[in-house]
Amino acid sequence: MNDYIVIGYPLAHSMSPAIHNASFEALGLPHRFGARALQRDELDAFIKALPASQIRGVAVTIPHKTAVLPYCEVRESEVEAIGAANTLLVREGILSAFNTDAPAAGLALREAGVTLHGARVVVIGAGGAARAVCYRLLHEGIASLTIANRTFPRAARLADDLRRTVRSRETVSAIPLAGEELSRALAVADILVNTTSVGMHPREDASPLPAGMLRSGLVVMDIVYNPAETRLLREAREAGAKAIPGTEMMVYQAVEQERIWLGIEAPVDVMRKALLRALGKAP
Ligand code: ATR
C-alpha cells in the first residue's frame, strides 16, 4: 500500500518512486512510494479523497503544480510567492502545500561548493521553474539577477514580479535569449542556470545558447536531468566551466520532501545513485 505518491500527467518517466523508495529502504522505513497518472479533470476527486485515504504525502508535477493550491489550507510563504507547489503534506485531514524546487536550486549550488552571496546570476527561461529558482536565489544574497528568455516580454514580466515580491536591492533585469545583451551578461556572470526544457530527451542535440558564450570561471547548472549530461553541460565542461547536472536539483528537491513528510535527513548518496540507475534504464 502506497502512503506517498507522485501525481502528474504524463507520468511514465517519473523518477520520484525510484528515488524515494531507495531512501525508505536504506533507512528501513515501512513506507512505499507510488505513482498515479492523473489528468486535469481527475484532480478534484483525487484531492478531496486524500484526507480519508492512507496517503500522507504527495509529490506534485506537471500540470498540477498551481491547480492544487486552492485545496490547501496551509501554504508556505514561498508557495504563495511562486504560485506553485510540488509537495503536499496530509496530516489530520489538513492539506499543506510546499515548494521544494526552490530550496533545491540553492542547495544544489551550495553543496557543489558554489558561493551564492554576491554572485552575478543569469537565469535562462521565464516559466514556473524559473520563478522558483529566481525567487530563492534572490533570498540567498546574490548581487544581480538577469533573466534571459526567448519571449522577451515574459522575462520582463517575471523581473517586475520579482522586484515587487522580493523587495530586495539586488538588480533584477530582463533580456532576450540571444545577441549582444546575452553575451555581455554572460561575460560578467558567475552562475548560469538553465530552467527551460531545451536539451531534454529526446531533443538532446539542442542547447539554449551558443557554446562560444561559455567560459572557464562560470558555473553552469541545468535543471534538465534526462540526459544527466545535457549538451549545455558538456559544452560548459569543455569550455572549462563548472557543470552541475539537473540530477542534483532533482535529488535535493526529494531530500527536502522527506524532511517535510517525515522530518528526516534523507540519504543523499543513496537517492542520487537510485536516480542515476533509473535514468540509465530510461529511454
Ligand atoms: P516550466 O513551468 O517548466 O518552466 P513553462 O512555464 O512552459 O514551463 O516555461 C518554459 C520555459 O522554457 C519558457 O521560458 C520558454 O520560453 P518562452 O517563454 O519563450 O516560451 C522556454 N522554452 C521552451 N522551449 C524553448 C526553446 N526551444 N528555446 C528557448 N526557450 C524555450
Coordinates of C-alpha atoms and ligand atoms in Angstrom, one line a residue:
M1 CA 0.0 0.0 0.0
N2 CA 1.5 3.3 -1.1
D3 CA 1.4 6.1 1.6
Y4 CA 3.4 8.5 -0.6
I5 CA 2.7 9.2 -4.2
V6 CA 3.6 11.3 -7.2
I7 CA 0.7 12.8 -9.3
G8 CA 1.0 14.3 -12.8
Y9 CA 0.3 13.7 -16.5
P10 CA 2.0 12.2 -18.3
L11 CA 3.9 10.3 -15.6
A12 CA 5.6 7.4 -17.4
H13 CA 9.1 8.7 -16.8
S14 CA 8.8 10.0 -13.2
M15 CA 12.0 9.3 -11.2
S16 CA 10.3 10.1 -7.9
P17 CA 9.3 6.5 -7.0
A18 CA 12.9 5.2 -7.6
I19 CA 14.4 8.0 -5.5
H20 CA 12.1 7.9 -2.5
N21 CA 11.8 4.1 -2.4
A22 CA 15.6 3.8 -2.3
S23 CA 15.7 6.2 0.6
F24 CA 12.9 4.4 2.5
E25 CA 14.6 1.1 2.0
A26 CA 18.0 2.3 3.1
L27 CA 16.5 3.8 6.2
G28 CA 14.5 0.7 7.0
L29 CA 11.2 2.7 6.9
P30 CA 7.9 0.9 6.2
H31 CA 6.8 3.4 3.6
R32 CA 6.1 2.8 -0.1
F33 CA 6.1 5.5 -2.8
G34 CA 3.8 5.1 -5.8
A35 CA 2.8 6.9 -8.9
R36 CA -0.6 7.9 -10.2
A37 CA -1.1 9.4 -13.7
L38 CA -3.8 11.9 -13.2
Q39 CA -5.5 14.1 -15.8
R40 CA -6.6 17.6 -15.0
D41 CA -10.3 16.6 -14.7
E42 CA -9.4 13.9 -12.2
L43 CA -7.5 16.2 -9.8
D44 CA -10.6 17.4 -7.9
A45 CA -11.8 14.0 -6.9
F46 CA -8.3 12.8 -6.0
I47 CA -7.5 15.7 -3.7
K48 CA -10.9 15.6 -2.0
A49 CA -10.4 11.9 -1.2
L50 CA -6.9 12.5 0.3
P51 CA -7.8 13.2 3.9
A52 CA -9.7 10.0 4.3
S53 CA -7.0 7.9 2.4
Q54 CA -3.9 6.3 3.6
I55 CA -1.7 8.8 1.7
R56 CA 0.4 11.0 3.9
G57 CA 2.4 12.9 1.2
V58 CA 2.1 13.8 -2.4
A59 CA 4.7 14.9 -4.9
V60 CA 3.0 17.1 -7.5
T61 CA 4.3 17.6 -11.0
I62 CA 3.1 19.0 -14.3
P63 CA 0.3 20.0 -14.9
H64 CA -1.0 20.2 -11.4
K65 CA 1.6 22.5 -9.5
T66 CA -0.7 25.5 -9.5
A67 CA -4.1 23.7 -9.6
V68 CA -3.5 22.1 -6.2
L69 CA -3.2 25.4 -4.3
P70 CA -6.9 26.2 -3.7
Y71 CA -7.3 22.8 -1.9
C72 CA -4.6 23.5 0.7
E73 CA -5.5 25.1 4.0
V74 CA -1.8 25.9 4.7
R75 CA 0.5 27.3 2.1
E76 CA 4.2 28.0 2.9
S77 CA 5.1 31.6 2.2
E78 CA 7.4 30.6 -0.7
V79 CA 4.4 28.7 -2.3
E80 CA 2.4 31.9 -2.2
A81 CA 5.2 34.0 -3.8
I82 CA 6.0 31.4 -6.5
G83 CA 2.3 30.5 -7.2
A84 CA 3.2 26.8 -7.4
A85 CA 3.6 23.8 -5.1
N86 CA 5.4 20.5 -5.7
T87 CA 4.8 18.9 -2.3
L88 CA 1.7 18.3 -0.3
L89 CA 1.6 17.1 3.3
V90 CA -1.6 15.3 4.5
R91 CA -1.9 15.5 8.3
E92 CA -5.0 15.1 10.5
G93 CA -7.2 15.8 7.5
I94 CA -5.4 19.1 6.7
L95 CA -3.5 19.6 3.4
S96 CA -0.4 21.8 3.5
A97 CA 1.5 23.0 0.4
F98 CA 5.3 23.4 0.0
N99 CA 7.7 24.1 -2.9
T100 CA 10.9 22.2 -2.6
D101 CA 12.1 23.1 -6.1
A102 CA 13.1 26.5 -4.8
P103 CA 15.4 25.4 -1.9
A104 CA 16.8 22.6 -4.1
A105 CA 18.2 25.2 -6.5
G106 CA 20.2 26.9 -3.7
L107 CA 21.2 23.5 -2.1
A108 CA 22.4 22.0 -5.4
L109 CA 24.7 25.0 -5.9
R110 CA 25.9 25.3 -2.3
E111 CA 26.6 21.6 -2.0
A112 CA 28.7 21.8 -5.1
G113 CA 30.8 24.4 -3.3
V114 CA 29.4 27.5 -5.1
T115 CA 29.2 30.8 -3.2
L116 CA 25.8 32.5 -3.8
H117 CA 26.5 35.6 -1.7
G118 CA 27.5 38.4 -4.1
A119 CA 27.2 36.2 -7.2
R120 CA 26.0 37.6 -10.6
V121 CA 23.5 35.2 -11.9
V122 CA 21.9 34.7 -15.4
V123 CA 18.8 32.5 -15.5
I124 CA 17.5 31.2 -18.8
G125 CA 13.7 30.9 -19.0
A126 CA 10.8 32.7 -17.5
G127 CA 8.3 29.9 -16.8
G128 CA 7.3 28.3 -13.5
A129 CA 10.7 26.6 -12.9
A130 CA 12.4 30.0 -13.5
R131 CA 10.2 31.7 -11.0
A132 CA 11.0 29.2 -8.2
V133 CA 14.8 29.3 -8.9
C134 CA 14.9 33.2 -9.2
Y135 CA 12.8 33.7 -6.1
R136 CA 15.1 31.5 -4.0
L137 CA 18.4 32.8 -5.3
L138 CA 17.3 36.4 -4.6
H139 CA 16.9 35.3 -1.0
E140 CA 20.4 33.8 -0.9
G141 CA 22.1 37.1 -1.2
I142 CA 23.1 37.2 -4.9
A143 CA 24.3 40.5 -6.2
S144 CA 22.4 40.6 -9.5
L145 CA 19.9 38.6 -11.5
T146 CA 19.5 38.7 -15.3
I147 CA 16.5 36.7 -16.7
A148 CA 17.1 35.7 -20.4
N149 CA 14.1 34.4 -22.3
R150 CA 13.2 33.6 -25.9
T151 CA 9.9 35.6 -25.5
F152 CA 11.3 38.8 -24.0
P153 CA 8.0 40.2 -22.5
R154 CA 7.7 37.1 -20.3
A155 CA 11.2 37.8 -18.9
A156 CA 10.3 41.4 -18.3
R157 CA 7.1 40.4 -16.5
L158 CA 8.9 37.9 -14.2
A159 CA 11.5 40.5 -13.4
D160 CA 8.8 43.0 -12.5
D161 CA 7.0 40.4 -10.3
L162 CA 10.3 39.5 -8.5
R163 CA 11.2 43.2 -7.9
R164 CA 7.7 43.6 -6.3
T165 CA 7.6 40.4 -4.2
V166 CA 11.2 40.2 -3.0
R167 CA 11.7 44.0 -2.4
S168 CA 15.4 43.4 -2.4
R169 CA 18.2 45.8 -3.5
E170 CA 19.6 43.3 -6.0
T171 CA 19.4 44.4 -9.6
V172 CA 16.9 42.3 -11.5
S173 CA 16.9 42.7 -15.2
A174 CA 15.4 41.0 -18.3
I175 CA 17.0 40.4 -21.7
P176 CA 16.2 38.4 -24.8
L177 CA 17.8 35.0 -25.1
A178 CA 20.2 36.0 -27.9
G179 CA 22.5 38.6 -29.1
E180 CA 24.8 41.2 -27.6
E181 CA 22.9 41.7 -24.3
L182 CA 23.2 37.9 -23.6
S183 CA 26.9 37.9 -24.4
R184 CA 27.5 40.9 -22.2
A185 CA 25.5 39.4 -19.3
L186 CA 27.4 36.1 -19.5
A187 CA 30.8 37.8 -19.8
V188 CA 30.5 39.1 -16.2
A189 CA 28.3 36.3 -14.8
D190 CA 29.4 33.9 -12.1
I191 CA 26.5 31.5 -12.4
L192 CA 24.2 30.4 -15.3
V193 CA 21.1 28.4 -14.7
N194 CA 19.0 26.8 -17.5
T195 CA 15.4 26.4 -16.4
T196 CA 14.0 25.6 -19.8
S197 CA 13.4 22.2 -21.2
V198 CA 15.9 22.8 -24.1
G199 CA 18.2 19.8 -24.3
M200 CA 15.8 17.3 -22.7
H201 CA 15.4 13.8 -24.1
P202 CA 14.6 13.2 -27.0
R203 CA 15.9 16.6 -28.3
E204 CA 19.4 16.0 -26.8
D205 CA 21.2 17.9 -29.6
A206 CA 19.7 21.2 -28.5
S207 CA 21.2 23.8 -26.3
P208 CA 19.7 27.2 -25.2
L209 CA 22.8 29.2 -26.2
P210 CA 25.9 29.0 -28.4
A211 CA 28.9 27.2 -26.9
G212 CA 31.0 30.3 -27.6
M213 CA 29.3 32.2 -24.8
L214 CA 30.6 29.7 -22.2
R215 CA 33.9 30.1 -20.5
S216 CA 36.0 29.0 -17.5
G217 CA 35.2 30.7 -14.3
L218 CA 31.5 30.2 -14.9
V219 CA 29.3 27.8 -13.0
V220 CA 26.6 26.3 -15.2
M221 CA 23.6 24.4 -13.7
D222 CA 20.9 22.8 -15.8
I223 CA 17.5 21.7 -14.4
V224 CA 17.1 19.2 -17.2
Y225 CA 18.1 15.8 -15.7
N226 CA 17.4 13.5 -18.7
P227 CA 20.1 13.1 -20.0
A228 CA 22.2 13.7 -16.9
E229 CA 24.8 15.5 -19.1
T230 CA 22.9 17.8 -21.5
R231 CA 24.6 19.4 -24.4
L232 CA 24.8 22.7 -22.5
L233 CA 26.6 21.0 -19.6
R234 CA 29.0 19.1 -21.9
E235 CA 29.9 22.4 -23.7
A236 CA 30.3 24.1 -20.4
R237 CA 32.7 21.4 -19.2
E238 CA 34.6 21.6 -22.5
A239 CA 34.9 25.4 -22.0
G240 CA 36.4 24.9 -18.6
A241 CA 33.3 25.9 -16.7
K242 CA 32.0 24.1 -13.7
A243 CA 28.9 22.0 -14.6
I244 CA 26.2 21.0 -12.2
P245 CA 23.7 18.4 -13.6
G246 CA 19.9 18.6 -13.1
T247 CA 20.1 15.4 -11.2
E248 CA 21.4 17.4 -8.3
M249 CA 18.3 19.6 -8.1
M250 CA 16.1 16.6 -8.6
V251 CA 17.8 14.8 -5.7
Y252 CA 17.7 17.8 -3.3
Q253 CA 14.1 18.6 -4.0
A254 CA 13.4 15.0 -2.9
V255 CA 15.6 15.3 0.2
E256 CA 13.5 18.4 1.2
Q257 CA 10.3 16.5 0.6
E258 CA 11.3 13.8 3.0
R259 CA 12.2 16.5 5.6
I260 CA 8.7 17.8 5.2
W261 CA 6.8 14.5 5.2
L262 CA 8.9 12.5 7.8
G263 CA 11.2 15.0 9.5
I264 CA 14.2 13.0 8.4
E265 CA 17.6 13.8 6.9
A266 CA 17.3 11.7 3.8
P267 CA 20.4 9.8 2.5
V268 CA 21.5 12.0 -0.4
D269 CA 24.0 9.5 -1.9
V270 CA 21.5 6.6 -1.9
M271 CA 19.0 8.8 -3.6
R272 CA 21.5 10.1 -6.2
K273 CA 22.6 6.6 -7.0
A274 CA 19.0 5.4 -7.4
L275 CA 18.2 8.3 -9.7
L276 CA 21.2 7.7 -11.9
R277 CA 20.4 3.9 -12.1
A278 CA 16.7 4.7 -13.0
L279 CA 17.9 7.2 -15.7
G280 CA 20.2 4.6 -17.1
K281 CA 17.2 2.5 -17.8
A282 CA 15.1 5.4 -19.0
P283 CA 14.7 5.9 -22.8
Ligands
ATR1 P1 8.1 25.5 -16.7 O1 6.9 25.7 -15.7 O2 8.6 24.1 -16.7 O3 9.2 26.5 -16.5 P2 6.8 26.9 -18.9 O4 6.1 27.8 -18.0 O5 6.1 26.3 -20.1 O6 7.4 25.6 -18.1 O7 8.1 27.6 -19.4 C1 9.0 27.1 -20.3 C2 10.2 27.9 -20.5 O8 11.1 27.3 -21.4 C3 9.9 29.3 -21.1 O9 10.8 30.3 -20.6 C4 10.1 29.1 -22.6 O10 10.4 30.2 -23.3 P3 9.2 31.1 -23.9 O11 8.6 31.9 -22.8 O12 9.8 31.9 -25.0 O13 8.1 30.1 -24.4 C5 11.3 28.2 -22.5 N1 11.5 27.4 -23.7 C6 10.8 26.3 -24.1 N2 11.2 25.8 -25.3 C7 12.2 26.7 -25.7 C8 13.1 26.7 -26.8 N3 13.1 25.8 -27.8 N4 14.0 27.7 -26.9 C9 14.1 28.6 -25.9 N5 13.3 28.6 -24.8 C10 12.4 27.7 -24.7

